[in-house]
Amino acid sequence: YRVKSEAGKMRVSLERFDVRTTGNELHDTVRPVVEKNDNKLTVTFGEGIGAMKADLTKTKQILLNLLSNAAKFTRSGTITLMVEECTFDGHPGLTFVLTDTGVGMTRDQASKIFDPFTQADVTTTRKYGGTGLGLALVSRFCQMMSGDVSVDSQPGIGSRFTVRLPRDVPEPAIENAA
């Protein structure tokens, strides 16, 4: 798959931004989608989260995709985004943990969700819609910013996505998006 941008290249545009402000803006943006399925959304921040240097647009897109998915696959439940400090590859980092009480996935389904055009299964696509690109982009954007994303999930209990990013994302080499 290919995300076209600037003749086949995707760039990381680094800037310093306040994580708490960004998280609160995302909360306000996604709240109507969350409440549509009678869900409750909570966003919490660890002590002294402060600012990070990363691609603001890609960071927002990562979190927006995860929050939107949680809202889509959760009914009358809770969705929580926790932002904490961590050490990532020996450097200061931030962990964004998104937990939901939604439909959850089997280990086999969870192992494939970051692949392009893949969803948990055909009935999921029929019931909930979507292209299967959102989580592939989440994974790609995390990699582009020297971070990663993982998932723990249990059917009928819910899912927990963990995004880890450096607090100061290094200047990237320009790379092909393919």
Short mmCIF file of C-alpha atoms in Angstrom, two decimals:
data_model
loop_
_atom_site.label_atom_id
_atom_site.label_comp_id
_atom_site.label_asym_id
_atom_site.label_seq_id
_atom_site.Cartn_x
_atom_site.Cartn_y
_atom_site.Cartn_z
CA TYR A 1 0.00 0.00 0.00
CA ARG A 2 1.12 3.52 -0.49
CA VAL A 3 0.21 6.76 1.16
CA LYS A 4 1.06 9.41 -1.39
CA SER A 5 2.50 12.62 -0.12
CA GLU A 6 5.11 14.75 -1.80
CA ALA A 7 5.73 12.36 -4.72
CA GLY A 8 5.71 9.12 -2.74
CA LYS A 9 7.58 10.48 0.28
CA MET A 10 6.14 11.03 3.73
CA ARG A 11 7.89 13.55 5.89
CA VAL A 12 8.05 13.98 9.61
CA SER A 13 7.65 17.60 10.58
CA LEU A 14 8.93 18.08 14.12
CA GLU A 15 7.68 20.77 16.47
CA ARG A 16 7.45 21.25 20.22
CA PHE A 17 3.91 21.05 21.66
CA ASP A 18 2.21 20.66 25.01
CA VAL A 19 0.99 17.08 25.42
CA ARG A 20 -1.77 17.91 27.92
CA THR A 21 -3.24 20.61 25.64
CA THR A 22 -3.15 18.24 22.67
CA GLY A 23 -4.77 15.44 24.72
CA ASN A 24 -7.55 17.73 25.91
CA GLU A 25 -8.18 18.95 22.35
CA LEU A 26 -8.44 15.33 21.16
CA HIS A 27 -10.86 14.57 24.02
CA ASP A 28 -13.11 17.43 22.86
CA THR A 29 -12.83 16.35 19.19
CA VAL A 30 -13.67 12.69 19.74
CA ARG A 31 -16.24 13.06 22.57
CA PRO A 32 -19.31 13.16 20.25
CA VAL A 33 -18.18 9.92 18.55
CA VAL A 34 -17.55 8.28 21.93
CA GLU A 35 -20.91 9.37 23.35
CA LYS A 36 -22.78 8.16 20.25
CA ASN A 37 -22.40 4.57 21.50
CA ASP A 38 -23.11 5.54 25.12
CA ASN A 39 -19.44 5.37 26.13
CA LYS A 40 -17.53 7.36 28.73
CA LEU A 41 -14.11 8.81 27.84
CA THR A 42 -11.44 9.67 30.41
CA VAL A 43 -8.06 11.24 29.60
CA THR A 44 -5.41 11.34 32.34
CA PHE A 45 -1.85 12.64 32.45
CA GLY A 46 1.01 11.66 34.71
CA GLU A 47 2.84 14.28 36.75
CA GLY A 48 4.89 16.79 34.77
CA ILE A 49 4.07 15.47 31.28
CA GLY A 50 4.79 18.89 29.75
CA ALA A 51 5.96 19.20 26.15
CA MET A 52 7.35 16.83 23.57
CA LYS A 53 9.06 17.36 20.22
CA ALA A 54 7.39 15.23 17.56
CA ASP A 55 5.20 15.49 14.49
CA LEU A 56 2.06 17.04 16.00
CA THR A 57 -0.19 16.07 13.07
CA LYS A 58 0.96 12.44 13.08
CA THR A 59 0.77 12.22 16.87
CA LYS A 60 -2.81 13.52 16.77
CA GLN A 61 -3.68 11.11 13.93
CA ILE A 62 -2.29 8.14 15.89
CA LEU A 63 -4.38 8.99 18.94
CA LEU A 64 -7.46 9.98 16.92
CA ASN A 65 -7.41 6.65 15.02
CA LEU A 66 -7.07 4.68 18.26
CA LEU A 67 -9.79 6.70 20.02
CA SER A 68 -12.15 6.44 17.03
CA ASN A 69 -11.63 2.67 16.83
CA ALA A 70 -12.25 2.29 20.56
CA ALA A 71 -15.46 4.31 20.21
CA LYS A 72 -16.57 2.22 17.22
CA PHE A 73 -15.97 -1.17 18.89
CA THR A 74 -17.26 -0.26 22.38
CA ARG A 75 -20.91 -0.02 23.42
CA SER A 76 -22.03 1.43 26.79
CA GLY A 77 -18.49 1.11 28.07
CA THR A 78 -15.42 3.07 29.05
CA ILE A 79 -12.49 4.33 27.03
CA THR A 80 -9.42 5.63 28.83
CA LEU A 81 -6.34 7.40 27.49
CA MET A 82 -3.47 7.59 29.99
CA VAL A 83 -0.30 9.51 29.19
CA GLU A 84 2.76 8.64 31.30
CA GLU A 85 6.49 9.27 31.21
CA CYS A 86 8.70 6.31 30.34
CA THR A 87 12.21 5.43 29.26
CA PHE A 88 12.25 4.40 25.62
CA ASP A 89 15.40 2.98 24.04
CA GLY A 90 17.40 4.53 26.88
CA HIS A 91 15.92 8.01 26.34
CA PRO A 92 13.05 9.93 27.93
CA GLY A 93 9.78 8.98 26.29
CA LEU A 94 6.03 9.09 26.62
CA THR A 95 3.61 6.18 26.75
CA PHE A 96 0.05 6.67 25.52
CA VAL A 97 -2.13 3.79 26.77
CA LEU A 98 -5.61 3.55 25.31
CA THR A 99 -7.89 1.04 27.04
CA ASP A 100 -11.46 0.15 26.09
CA THR A 101 -14.14 -2.26 27.31
CA GLY A 102 -15.17 -3.11 23.75
CA VAL A 103 -15.55 -6.33 21.77
CA GLY A 104 -11.86 -7.25 22.04
CA MET A 105 -9.94 -9.58 19.74
CA THR A 106 -8.41 -13.03 19.76
CA ARG A 107 -4.61 -13.31 19.77
CA ASP A 108 -4.74 -14.28 16.07
CA GLN A 109 -6.88 -11.25 15.16
CA ALA A 110 -4.67 -8.91 17.21
CA SER A 111 -1.54 -10.20 15.45
CA LYS A 112 -2.82 -8.92 12.08
CA ILE A 113 -4.47 -5.57 12.83
CA PHE A 114 -1.44 -3.43 11.99
CA ASP A 115 -1.22 -4.95 8.49
CA PRO A 116 -2.64 -2.76 5.68
CA PHE A 117 -6.23 -3.48 4.61
CA THR A 118 -6.67 -6.03 7.40
CA GLN A 119 -9.44 -6.03 9.93
CA ALA A 120 -10.15 -8.54 12.68
CA ASP A 121 -12.42 -10.53 10.36
CA VAL A 122 -15.04 -10.21 7.62
CA THR A 123 -17.97 -10.00 10.05
CA THR A 124 -16.21 -7.13 11.84
CA THR A 125 -15.95 -5.24 8.54
CA ARG A 126 -19.61 -5.89 7.80
CA LYS A 127 -20.80 -4.87 11.27
CA TYR A 128 -18.53 -1.89 12.00
CA GLY A 129 -17.27 -0.72 8.59
CA GLY A 130 -13.88 0.84 7.90
CA THR A 131 -11.05 0.30 5.44
CA GLY A 132 -8.52 -1.46 7.64
CA LEU A 133 -5.98 1.31 7.02
CA GLY A 134 -6.26 3.20 10.31
CA LEU A 135 -4.12 0.89 12.42
CA ALA A 136 -1.59 0.34 9.62
CA LEU A 137 -1.12 4.13 9.55
CA VAL A 138 -0.86 4.22 13.36
CA SER A 139 1.96 1.68 13.18
CA ARG A 140 3.68 3.47 10.28
CA PHE A 141 3.50 6.91 11.96
CA CYS A 142 4.90 5.44 15.20
CA GLN A 143 7.83 3.92 13.26
CA MET A 144 8.46 7.19 11.43
CA MET A 145 8.87 8.92 14.81
CA SER A 146 11.18 6.18 16.20
CA GLY A 147 8.37 4.77 18.34
CA ASP A 148 6.17 1.70 18.42
CA VAL A 149 2.64 0.48 19.07
CA SER A 150 1.40 -2.78 20.56
CA VAL A 151 -1.93 -4.28 21.58
CA ASP A 152 -3.21 -6.60 24.30
CA SER A 153 -6.77 -7.77 23.82
CA GLN A 154 -9.28 -10.35 25.00
CA PRO A 155 -12.58 -11.13 23.25
CA GLY A 156 -15.55 -9.75 25.18
CA ILE A 157 -13.31 -7.86 27.63
CA GLY A 158 -11.65 -5.16 25.53
CA SER A 159 -8.34 -3.96 24.18
CA ARG A 160 -5.33 -2.00 25.38
CA PHE A 161 -3.15 -0.21 22.82
CA THR A 162 0.22 1.10 23.95
CA VAL A 163 2.03 3.76 21.89
CA ARG A 164 5.59 4.65 22.94
CA LEU A 165 7.30 7.68 21.46
CA PRO A 166 10.55 9.47 22.33
CA ARG A 167 9.96 12.76 24.15
CA ASP A 168 12.29 14.34 21.59
CA VAL A 169 11.82 12.56 18.28
CA PRO A 170 15.11 12.55 16.34
CA GLU A 171 15.36 14.35 13.00
CA PRO A 172 14.42 11.65 10.49
CA ALA A 173 15.96 10.69 7.21
CA ILE A 174 13.41 11.09 4.41
CA GLU A 175 12.15 7.68 3.38
CA ASN A 176 9.78 6.11 0.91
CA ALA A 177 6.30 5.58 2.29
CA ALA A 178 5.83 2.25 0.52
#
